[in-house]
PDB file of C-alpha atoms in Angstrom:
ATOM      1  CA  UNK A   1      -3.174-170.439  26.252  1.00  0.00           C
ATOM      2  CA  UNK A   2      -0.553-171.727  28.462  1.00  0.00           C
ATOM      3  CA  UNK A   3       3.200-171.238  27.207  1.00  0.00           C
ATOM      4  CA  UNK A   4       5.746-173.948  28.272  1.00  0.00           C
ATOM      5  CA  UNK A   5       9.442-174.385  27.654  1.00  0.00           C
ATOM      6  CA  UNK A   6      11.080-177.835  27.200  1.00  0.00           C
ATOM      7  CA  UNK A   7      14.731-177.890  27.916  1.00  0.00           C
ATOM      8  CA  UNK A   8      16.509-180.313  25.987  1.00  0.00           C
ATOM      9  CA  UNK A   9      20.782-180.977  25.909  1.00  0.00           C
ATOM     10  CA  UNK A  10      20.393-178.599  22.661  1.00  0.00           C
ATOM     11  CA  UNK A  11      17.731-176.457  22.647  1.00  0.00           C
ATOM     12  CA  UNK A  12      15.222-174.932  24.388  1.00  0.00           C
ATOM     13  CA  UNK A  13      11.890-175.607  22.603  1.00  0.00           C
ATOM     14  CA  UNK A  14       8.888-173.126  23.449  1.00  0.00           C
ATOM     15  CA  UNK A  15       4.991-174.608  22.690  1.00  0.00           C
ATOM     16  CA  UNK A  16       1.682-173.432  23.440  1.00  0.00           C
ATOM     17  CA  UNK A  17      -1.367-175.218  24.171  1.00  0.00           C
ATOM     18  CA  UNK A  18      -4.753-173.695  23.488  1.00  0.00           C
ATOM     19  CA  UNK A  19      -7.174-175.031  25.329  1.00  0.00           C
ATOM     20  CA  UNK A  20      -7.203-178.101  28.244  1.00  0.00           C
ATOM     21  CA  UNK A  21      -5.219-181.352  28.525  1.00  0.00           C
ATOM     22  CA  UNK A  22      -6.977-183.812  28.940  1.00  0.00           C
ATOM     23  CA  UNK A  23      -8.457-182.606  26.238  1.00  0.00           C
ATOM     24  CA  UNK A  24     -12.673-181.543  26.771  1.00  0.00           C
ATOM     25  CA  UNK A  25     -13.491-183.425  23.920  1.00  0.00           C
ATOM     26  CA  UNK A  26     -11.816-186.558  24.510  1.00  0.00           C
ATOM     27  CA  UNK A  27      -9.946-186.125  21.071  1.00  0.00           C
ATOM     28  CA  UNK A  28      -6.384-185.915  20.574  1.00  0.00           C
ATOM     29  CA  UNK A  29      -4.569-182.697  20.804  1.00  0.00           C
ATOM     30  CA  UNK A  30      -4.455-181.316  17.188  1.00  0.00           C
ATOM     31  CA  UNK A  31      -0.735-179.806  16.637  1.00  0.00           C
ATOM     32  CA  UNK A  32       0.094-177.331  13.988  1.00  0.00           C
ATOM     33  CA  UNK A  33       3.686-176.733  12.570  1.00  0.00           C
ATOM     34  CA  UNK A  34       5.389-175.193   9.987  1.00  0.00           C
ATOM     35  CA  UNK A  35       8.932-174.318   8.941  1.00  0.00           C
ATOM     36  CA  UNK A  36      10.399-171.809   8.707  1.00  0.00           C
ATOM     37  CA  UNK A  37       7.286-170.318  10.215  1.00  0.00           C
ATOM     38  CA  UNK A  38       6.955-170.190  14.086  1.00  0.00           C
ATOM     39  CA  UNK A  39       3.685-170.805  15.930  1.00  0.00           C
ATOM     40  CA  UNK A  40       2.647-166.926  15.115  1.00  0.00           C
ATOM     41  CA  UNK A  41       1.949-168.504  11.334  1.00  0.00           C
ATOM     42  CA  UNK A  42      -1.348-170.598  13.072  1.00  0.00           C
ATOM     43  CA  UNK A  43      -2.892-167.905  14.924  1.00  0.00           C
ATOM     44  CA  UNK A  44      -6.087-167.424  12.714  1.00  0.00           C
ATOM     45  CA  UNK A  45      -6.316-171.473  12.691  1.00  0.00           C
ATOM     46  CA  UNK A  46      -6.141-171.485  16.461  1.00  0.00           C
ATOM     47  CA  UNK A  47      -9.089-168.563  16.540  1.00  0.00           C
ATOM     48  CA  UNK A  48     -11.043-171.271  14.488  1.00  0.00           C
ATOM     49  CA  UNK A  49     -10.354-174.443  16.499  1.00  0.00           C
ATOM     50  CA  UNK A  50     -11.732-172.972  19.876  1.00  0.00           C
ATOM     51  CA  UNK A  51     -13.330-176.194  20.753  1.00  0.00           C
ATOM     52  CA  UNK A  52     -10.333-178.256  20.359  1.00  0.00           C
ATOM     53  CA  UNK A  53      -7.038-178.145  22.487  1.00  0.00           C
ATOM     54  CA  UNK A  54      -4.464-176.998  19.721  1.00  0.00           C
ATOM     55  CA  UNK A  55      -0.755-177.001  20.165  1.00  0.00           C
ATOM     56  CA  UNK A  56       1.551-174.823  18.254  1.00  0.00           C
ATOM     57  CA  UNK A  57       5.318-174.447  18.740  1.00  0.00           C
ATOM     58  CA  UNK A  58       8.643-172.204  17.711  1.00  0.00           C
ATOM     59  CA  UNK A  59      10.916-174.791  15.625  1.00  0.00           C
ATOM     60  CA  UNK A  60      14.409-174.734  16.940  1.00  0.00           C
ATOM     61  CA  UNK A  61      16.318-171.537  16.455  1.00  0.00           C
ATOM     62  CA  UNK A  62      13.130-169.908  15.368  1.00  0.00           C
ATOM     63  CA  UNK A  63      11.178-167.252  17.311  1.00  0.00           C
ATOM     64  CA  UNK A  64      11.334-168.187  20.963  1.00  0.00           C
ATOM     65  CA  UNK A  65      13.189-171.470  20.848  1.00  0.00           C
ATOM     66  CA  UNK A  66      16.506-171.015  21.295  1.00  0.00           C
ATOM     67  CA  UNK A  67      19.444-173.209  20.022  1.00  0.00           C
ATOM     68  CA  UNK A  68      22.159-174.105  22.571  1.00  0.00           C
ATOM     69  CA  UNK A  69      24.216-176.632  20.133  1.00  0.00           C
ATOM     70  CA  UNK A  70      25.746-173.407  17.789  1.00  0.00           C
ATOM     71  CA  UNK A  71      23.961-174.866  14.519  1.00  0.00           C
ATOM     72  CA  UNK A  72      21.939-172.789  12.464  1.00  0.00           C
ATOM     73  CA  UNK A  73      20.773-175.553   9.945  1.00  0.00           C
ATOM     74  CA  UNK A  74      17.266-177.274   9.824  1.00  0.00           C
ATOM     75  CA  UNK A  75      17.468-180.581   9.581  1.00  0.00           C
ATOM     76  CA  UNK A  76      13.954-182.729   9.629  1.00  0.00           C
ATOM     77  CA  UNK A  77      15.083-185.456  11.083  1.00  0.00           C
ATOM     78  CA  UNK A  78      16.302-183.382  14.057  1.00  0.00           C
ATOM     79  CA  UNK A  79      13.518-181.381  14.181  1.00  0.00           C
ATOM     80  CA  UNK A  80      11.110-184.668  14.201  1.00  0.00           C
ATOM     81  CA  UNK A  81      13.079-185.612  17.169  1.00  0.00           C
ATOM     82  CA  UNK A  82      12.044-182.146  18.852  1.00  0.00           C
ATOM     83  CA  UNK A  83       8.160-182.752  17.970  1.00  0.00           C
ATOM     84  CA  UNK A  84       8.455-186.232  19.243  1.00  0.00           C
ATOM     85  CA  UNK A  85       9.692-184.909  22.814  1.00  0.00           C
ATOM     86  CA  UNK A  86       6.828-182.384  22.518  1.00  0.00           C
ATOM     87  CA  UNK A  87       4.775-185.109  21.949  1.00  0.00           C
ATOM     88  CA  UNK A  88       5.908-187.275  24.709  1.00  0.00           C
ATOM     89  CA  UNK A  89       5.787-184.074  27.306  1.00  0.00           C
ATOM     90  CA  UNK A  90       2.082-183.417  26.418  1.00  0.00           C
ATOM     91  CA  UNK A  91       1.255-186.911  27.218  1.00  0.00           C
ATOM     92  CA  UNK A  92      -1.728-187.345  25.085  1.00  0.00           C
ATOM     93  CA  UNK A  93      -0.470-188.880  21.715  1.00  0.00           C
ATOM     94  CA  UNK A  94      -0.984-190.237  19.332  1.00  0.00           C
ATOM     95  CA  UNK A  95      -1.967-186.624  18.200  1.00  0.00           C
ATOM     96  CA  UNK A  96      -3.716-185.362  15.185  1.00  0.00           C
ATOM     97  CA  UNK A  97      -1.337-183.029  13.084  1.00  0.00           C
ATOM     98  CA  UNK A  98      -1.504-180.353  10.382  1.00  0.00           C
ATOM     99  CA  UNK A  99       1.898-179.891   9.051  1.00  0.00           C
ATOM    100  CA  UNK A 100       2.526-177.111   6.355  1.00  0.00           C
ATOM    101  CA  UNK A 101       5.385-176.470   4.005  1.00  0.00           C
ATOM    102  CA  UNK A 102       9.113-177.543   5.761  1.00  0.00           C
ATOM    103  CA  UNK A 103       6.430-178.475   8.657  1.00  0.00           C
ATOM    104  CA  UNK A 104       5.032-181.001   6.474  1.00  0.00           C
ATOM    105  CA  UNK A 105       8.779-182.458   5.841  1.00  0.00           C
ATOM    106  CA  UNK A 106       9.583-182.435   9.690  1.00  0.00           C
ATOM    107  CA  UNK A 107       5.967-184.783  10.021  1.00  0.00           C
ATOM    108  CA  UNK A 108       7.166-186.984   7.465  1.00  0.00           C
ATOM    109  CA  UNK A 109      10.080-187.432   9.569  1.00  0.00           C
ATOM    110  CA  UNK A 110       8.452-188.172  12.495  1.00  0.00           C
ATOM    111  CA  UNK A 111       5.905-190.581  11.253  1.00  0.00           C
ATOM    112  CA  UNK A 112       8.924-192.336   9.770  1.00  0.00           C
ATOM    113  CA  UNK A 113      10.656-192.341  13.019  1.00  0.00           C
ATOM    114  CA  UNK A 114       7.997-192.594  15.530  1.00  0.00           C
ATOM    115  CA  UNK A 115       4.778-193.924  13.733  1.00  0.00           C
ATOM    116  CA  UNK A 116       2.828-194.226  16.671  1.00  0.00           C
ATOM    117  CA  UNK A 117       3.239-190.410  17.361  1.00  0.00           C
ATOM    118  CA  UNK A 118       0.537-189.253  15.038  1.00  0.00           C
ATOM    119  CA  UNK A 119      -2.426-190.406  14.064  1.00  0.00           C
ATOM    120  CA  UNK A 120      -3.587-188.715  11.307  1.00  0.00           C
ATOM    121  CA  UNK A 121      -1.167-186.320   9.608  1.00  0.00           C
ATOM    122  CA  UNK A 122      -2.195-183.604   7.069  1.00  0.00           C
ATOM    123  CA  UNK A 123       0.749-182.985   4.981  1.00  0.00           C
ATOM    124  CA  UNK A 124       0.222-179.306   3.341  1.00  0.00           C
ATOM    125  CA  UNK A 125       2.358-178.673   0.642  1.00  0.00           C
ATOM    126  CA  UNK A 126       5.654-180.435   1.479  1.00  0.00           C
ATOM    127  CA  UNK A 127       8.371-178.838  -0.450  1.00  0.00           C
ATOM    128  CA  UNK A 128      10.296-182.118  -1.428  1.00  0.00           C
ATOM    129  CA  UNK A 129      12.439-181.927  -4.497  1.00  0.00           C
ATOM    130  CA  UNK A 130      13.327-185.231  -5.051  1.00  0.00           C
ATOM    131  CA  UNK A 131       9.656-186.457  -6.202  1.00  0.00           C
ATOM    132  CA  UNK A 132       9.890-184.236  -9.194  1.00  0.00           C
ATOM    133  CA  UNK A 133      11.061-185.294 -12.513  1.00  0.00           C
ATOM    134  CA  UNK A 134      12.547-181.796 -12.947  1.00  0.00           C
ATOM    135  CA  UNK A 135      14.246-182.164  -9.607  1.00  0.00           C
ATOM    136  CA  UNK A 136      18.113-181.571 -10.676  1.00  0.00           C
ATOM    137  CA  UNK A 137      16.690-177.701 -12.383  1.00  0.00           C
ATOM    138  CA  UNK A 138      15.043-176.870  -9.261  1.00  0.00           C
ATOM    139  CA  UNK A 139      17.743-177.479  -7.218  1.00  0.00           C
ATOM    140  CA  UNK A 140      19.824-175.128  -9.736  1.00  0.00           C
ATOM    141  CA  UNK A 141      17.234-172.548  -9.570  1.00  0.00           C
ATOM    142  CA  UNK A 142      17.232-172.745  -5.677  1.00  0.00           C
ATOM    143  CA  UNK A 143      20.782-172.541  -5.857  1.00  0.00           C
ATOM    144  CA  UNK A 144      20.554-169.305  -8.012  1.00  0.00           C
ATOM    145  CA  UNK A 145      18.151-167.300  -5.744  1.00  0.00           C
ATOM    146  CA  UNK A 146      20.415-168.290  -2.607  1.00  0.00           C
ATOM    147  CA  UNK A 147      23.321-166.748  -4.705  1.00  0.00           C
ATOM    148  CA  UNK A 148      21.054-163.472  -5.143  1.00  0.00           C
ATOM    149  CA  UNK A 149      20.571-163.496  -1.609  1.00  0.00           C
ATOM    150  CA  UNK A 150      24.131-163.960  -0.599  1.00  0.00           C
ATOM    151  CA  UNK A 151      25.235-161.016  -3.083  1.00  0.00           C
ATOM    152  CA  UNK A 152      22.408-158.233  -2.970  1.00  0.00           C
ATOM    153  CA  UNK A 153      20.466-159.299   0.095  1.00  0.00           C
ATOM    154  CA  UNK A 154      16.864-160.028   1.399  1.00  0.00           C
ATOM    155  CA  UNK A 155      15.055-157.776  -1.045  1.00  0.00           C
ATOM    156  CA  UNK A 156      16.547-159.300  -4.084  1.00  0.00           C
ATOM    157  CA  UNK A 157      16.671-162.940  -2.807  1.00  0.00           C
ATOM    158  CA  UNK A 158      13.070-162.893  -1.723  1.00  0.00           C
ATOM    159  CA  UNK A 159      12.222-161.520  -5.275  1.00  0.00           C
ATOM    160  CA  UNK A 160      14.218-164.142  -6.753  1.00  0.00           C
ATOM    161  CA  UNK A 161      12.159-166.645  -4.651  1.00  0.00           C
ATOM    162  CA  UNK A 162       9.034-165.427  -5.372  1.00  0.00           C
ATOM    163  CA  UNK A 163       9.776-166.171  -9.128  1.00  0.00           C
ATOM    164  CA  UNK A 164      11.127-169.085  -8.444  1.00  0.00           C
ATOM    165  CA  UNK A 165       8.351-170.486  -6.304  1.00  0.00           C
ATOM    166  CA  UNK A 166       5.513-168.836  -8.535  1.00  0.00           C
ATOM    167  CA  UNK A 167       6.797-170.300 -11.714  1.00  0.00           C
ATOM    168  CA  UNK A 168       4.083-172.667 -13.231  1.00  0.00           C
ATOM    169  CA  UNK A 169       5.124-176.050 -14.491  1.00  0.00           C
ATOM    170  CA  UNK A 170       8.569-177.856 -14.464  1.00  0.00           C
ATOM    171  CA  UNK A 171      11.689-175.465 -14.423  1.00  0.00           C
ATOM    172  CA  UNK A 172      12.961-175.146 -17.970  1.00  0.00           C
ATOM    173  CA  UNK A 173      16.044-173.887 -19.628  1.00  0.00           C
ATOM    174  CA  UNK A 174      14.105-170.727 -20.026  1.00  0.00           C
ATOM    175  CA  UNK A 175      13.471-170.153 -16.683  1.00  0.00           C
ATOM    176  CA  UNK A 176      17.288-170.822 -15.388  1.00  0.00           C
ATOM    177  CA  UNK A 177      18.163-168.140 -18.492  1.00  0.00           C
ATOM    178  CA  UNK A 178      16.411-165.186 -16.879  1.00  0.00           C
ATOM    179  CA  UNK A 179      17.934-162.651 -15.131  1.00  0.00           C
ATOM    180  CA  UNK A 180      17.155-162.427 -11.325  1.00  0.00           C
ATOM    181  CA  UNK A 181      14.171-159.966 -11.065  1.00  0.00           C
ATOM    182  CA  UNK A 182      13.757-156.238 -10.025  1.00  0.00           C
ATOM    183  CA  UNK A 183      13.229-156.398  -6.095  1.00  0.00           C
ATOM    184  CA  UNK A 184      10.940-153.364  -6.717  1.00  0.00           C
ATOM    185  CA  UNK A 185       8.638-155.487  -9.288  1.00  0.00           C
ATOM    186  CA  UNK A 186       7.422-157.680  -6.083  1.00  0.00           C
ATOM    187  CA  UNK A 187       7.219-154.624  -3.668  1.00  0.00           C
ATOM    188  CA  UNK A 188      10.684-155.624  -1.981  1.00  0.00           C
ATOM    189  CA  UNK A 189      13.384-153.633  -0.594  1.00  0.00           C
ATOM    190  CA  UNK A 190      16.518-152.789  -3.051  1.00  0.00           C
ATOM    191  CA  UNK A 191      18.796-151.836  -0.138  1.00  0.00           C
ATOM    192  CA  UNK A 192      20.924-154.478   1.772  1.00  0.00           C
ATOM    193  CA  UNK A 193      20.685-154.681   5.266  1.00  0.00           C
ATOM    194  CA  UNK A 194      24.034-156.809   5.300  1.00  0.00           C
ATOM    195  CA  UNK A 195      22.328-159.927   7.136  1.00  0.00           C
ATOM    196  CA  UNK A 196      22.785-162.978   5.803  1.00  0.00           C
ATOM    197  CA  UNK A 197      21.226-165.699   8.267  1.00  0.00           C
ATOM    198  CA  UNK A 198      17.177-165.723   6.652  1.00  0.00           C
ATOM    199  CA  UNK A 199      16.332-169.432   6.704  1.00  0.00           C
ATOM    200  CA  UNK A 200      14.351-169.184   3.917  1.00  0.00           C
ATOM    201  CA  UNK A 201      16.837-167.899   1.247  1.00  0.00           C
ATOM    202  CA  UNK A 202      19.936-169.178   2.762  1.00  0.00           C
ATOM    203  CA  UNK A 203      21.046-172.741   2.534  1.00  0.00           C
ATOM    204  CA  UNK A 204      20.163-173.247   6.029  1.00  0.00           C
ATOM    205  CA  UNK A 205      17.240-174.949   4.901  1.00  0.00           C
ATOM    206  CA  UNK A 206      18.519-176.978   2.188  1.00  0.00           C
ATOM    207  CA  UNK A 207      18.401-180.196   4.149  1.00  0.00           C
ATOM    208  CA  UNK A 208      14.557-179.176   4.425  1.00  0.00           C
ATOM    209  CA  UNK A 209      13.987-179.229   0.232  1.00  0.00           C
ATOM    210  CA  UNK A 210      17.020-182.137  -0.337  1.00  0.00           C
ATOM    211  CA  UNK A 211      15.076-184.800   2.099  1.00  0.00           C
ATOM    212  CA  UNK A 212      14.041-188.124   0.725  1.00  0.00           C
ATOM    213  CA  UNK A 213      11.207-189.444   2.441  1.00  0.00           C
ATOM    214  CA  UNK A 214      11.114-193.122   2.782  1.00  0.00           C
ATOM    215  CA  UNK A 215       7.967-194.149   0.984  1.00  0.00           C
ATOM    216  CA  UNK A 216       7.400-197.676   1.981  1.00  0.00           C
ATOM    217  CA  UNK A 217       8.029-196.583   5.935  1.00  0.00           C
ATOM    218  CA  UNK A 218       5.133-194.357   4.927  1.00  0.00           C
ATOM    219  CA  UNK A 219       3.069-196.594   3.482  1.00  0.00           C
ATOM    220  CA  UNK A 220       3.173-199.203   5.871  1.00  0.00           C
ATOM    221  CA  UNK A 221       2.964-196.614   9.275  1.00  0.00           C
ATOM    222  CA  UNK A 222      -0.282-196.596  11.141  1.00  0.00           C
ATOM    223  CA  UNK A 223      -0.718-192.939  10.769  1.00  0.00           C
ATOM    224  CA  UNK A 224      -3.349-191.811   7.942  1.00  0.00           C
ATOM    225  CA  UNK A 225      -1.422-189.427   5.991  1.00  0.00           C
ATOM    226  CA  UNK A 226      -3.355-187.001   4.202  1.00  0.00           C
ATOM    227  CA  UNK A 227      -1.424-184.743   1.362  1.00  0.00           C
ATOM    228  CA  UNK A 228      -2.797-181.378   0.780  1.00  0.00           C
ATOM    229  CA  UNK A 229      -2.612-178.974  -2.011  1.00  0.00           C
ATOM    230  CA  UNK A 230      -4.039-175.669  -2.322  1.00  0.00           C
ATOM    231  CA  UNK A 231      -6.466-175.125  -5.176  1.00  0.00           C
ATOM    232  CA  UNK A 232      -4.214-172.070  -6.556  1.00  0.00           C
ATOM    233  CA  UNK A 233      -1.032-174.088  -5.901  1.00  0.00           C
ATOM    234  CA  UNK A 234      -1.464-177.148  -8.267  1.00  0.00           C
ATOM    235  CA  UNK A 235       1.064-175.589 -10.981  1.00  0.00           C
ATOM    236  CA  UNK A 236       3.622-173.818  -9.063  1.00  0.00           C
ATOM    237  CA  UNK A 237       6.908-175.716  -7.093  1.00  0.00           C
ATOM    238  CA  UNK A 238       4.824-176.511  -3.990  1.00  0.00           C
ATOM    239  CA  UNK A 239       1.764-177.494  -5.340  1.00  0.00           C
ATOM    240  CA  UNK A 240       3.495-180.051  -7.694  1.00  0.00           C
ATOM    241  CA  UNK A 241       5.550-181.730  -4.972  1.00  0.00           C
ATOM    242  CA  UNK A 242       2.401-182.216  -3.140  1.00  0.00           C
ATOM    243  CA  UNK A 243       1.028-183.836  -5.991  1.00  0.00           C
ATOM    244  CA  UNK A 244       3.680-185.538  -6.942  1.00  0.00           C
ATOM    245  CA  UNK A 245       4.214-186.920  -3.605  1.00  0.00           C
ATOM    246  CA  UNK A 246       0.960-188.033  -3.085  1.00  0.00           C
ATOM    247  CA  UNK A 247       0.642-190.007  -6.278  1.00  0.00           C
ATOM    248  CA  UNK A 248       4.381-192.012  -4.953  1.00  0.00           C
ATOM    249  CA  UNK A 249       2.266-192.639  -1.505  1.00  0.00           C
ATOM    250  CA  UNK A 250      -0.570-194.452  -3.913  1.00  0.00           C
ATOM    251  CA  UNK A 251      -3.064-191.733  -3.330  1.00  0.00           C
ATOM    252  CA  UNK A 252      -4.484-188.528  -4.764  1.00  0.00           C
ATOM    253  CA  UNK A 253      -3.376-184.839  -3.130  1.00  0.00           C
ATOM    254  CA  UNK A 254      -6.535-183.673  -1.264  1.00  0.00           C
ATOM    255  CA  UNK A 255      -7.752-180.001  -2.490  1.00  0.00           C
ATOM    256  CA  UNK A 256      -7.615-177.317   0.022  1.00  0.00           C
ATOM    257  CA  UNK A 257      -8.505-173.802  -0.652  1.00  0.00           C
ATOM    258  CA  UNK A 258      -6.286-170.789  -1.311  1.00  0.00           C
ATOM    259  CA  UNK A 259      -2.677-171.097  -1.647  1.00  0.00           C
ATOM    260  CA  UNK A 260       0.619-172.232   0.138  1.00  0.00           C
ATOM    261  CA  UNK A 261      -0.256-169.752   3.267  1.00  0.00           C
ATOM    262  CA  UNK A 262      -3.854-170.600   2.798  1.00  0.00           C
ATOM    263  CA  UNK A 263      -4.677-171.059   6.607  1.00  0.00           C
ATOM    264  CA  UNK A 264      -3.456-167.505   7.196  1.00  0.00           C
ATOM    265  CA  UNK A 265      -4.884-164.313   7.687  1.00  0.00           C
ATOM    266  CA  UNK A 266      -3.647-161.047   6.312  1.00  0.00           C
ATOM    267  CA  UNK A 267      -1.497-160.419   9.161  1.00  0.00           C
ATOM    268  CA  UNK A 268       1.776-161.279   7.201  1.00  0.00           C
ATOM    269  CA  UNK A 269       0.390-159.896   3.952  1.00  0.00           C
ATOM    270  CA  UNK A 270      -0.079-162.903   2.435  1.00  0.00           C
ATOM    271  CA  UNK A 271      -3.758-163.480   3.236  1.00  0.00           C
ATOM    272  CA  UNK A 272      -5.339-166.942   2.324  1.00  0.00           C
ATOM    273  CA  UNK A 273      -8.891-168.327   3.234  1.00  0.00           C
ATOM    274  CA  UNK A 274      -8.668-169.260   6.951  1.00  0.00           C
ATOM    275  CA  UNK A 275     -12.059-169.874   7.828  1.00  0.00           C
ATOM    276  CA  UNK A 276     -12.337-172.064   4.559  1.00  0.00           C
ATOM    277  CA  UNK A 277      -9.377-173.579   5.292  1.00  0.00           C
ATOM    278  CA  UNK A 278     -10.311-174.767   8.650  1.00  0.00           C
ATOM    279  CA  UNK A 279     -13.620-175.947   7.256  1.00  0.00           C
ATOM    280  CA  UNK A 280     -11.633-178.312   5.213  1.00  0.00           C
ATOM    281  CA  UNK A 281      -9.415-179.306   8.010  1.00  0.00           C
ATOM    282  CA  UNK A 282     -12.380-180.454   9.934  1.00  0.00           C
ATOM    283  CA  UNK A 283     -13.937-182.515   7.411  1.00  0.00           C
ATOM    284  CA  UNK A 284     -10.673-184.264   6.424  1.00  0.00           C
ATOM    285  CA  UNK A 285      -9.761-185.096  10.428  1.00  0.00           C
ATOM    286  CA  UNK A 286     -13.260-186.274  10.901  1.00  0.00           C
ATOM    287  CA  UNK A 287     -13.334-188.856   7.940  1.00  0.00           C
ATOM    288  CA  UNK A 288     -12.791-192.413   9.412  1.00  0.00           C
TER     289      UNK A 288
END
């Protein structure tokens, strides 16, 4: 693995290249991106793709990628520009891409702006509110857990986030009327560490979930877009957004093993099924 830093005017982007460039097998690099997760979240997948050249990176303001613009919010369009710059720096496009969660939203913005950058995009559970029939209620629920975080800190906010993202089906008045959960019930600390900059729990990443994809641009792009959903996620928020987006793109969501973090090992306490996930990813990438 080699670490690189791409110095742009407003950010120093750090990315890792696992394998040779040009690639040994003649296939394009496989780029893996997440949000707000950094490159470390893909370490299990990287190990399972040792026969491929894999590229991972830390999004701006996360991990090793330092912002120089004083900003803290995470707009998909801006992050798409970052990924485009990295692909240009690789000199090996169009690439294949696994993009998960907010990274999948970034990837949709990338394909919209630079449709020749990606040959195949596997967009795994992109959290996009507008594709849902209950989008307004979902945004009220998000505002509620963000307020819990602002009022009580990380543990309380994370418990409220987990409660919202594990709720099955549409967000109802019944859900919205519930009191905030006890952090201890989710194994979260009850004390407040005083910090309020978490990109997942604050409003810094609301631009991700509020993103409105250009469906027509995505439909006519040369990129083969595969919207993926974990088999354990189909009834919860990110599974519902994946299924709804796929339908609006005229396809059925492709079922992958496990849950929202199904590609991960147990290093973050949210173990998926990385081997089975990698096998399914290979199958999808190898399809014509």
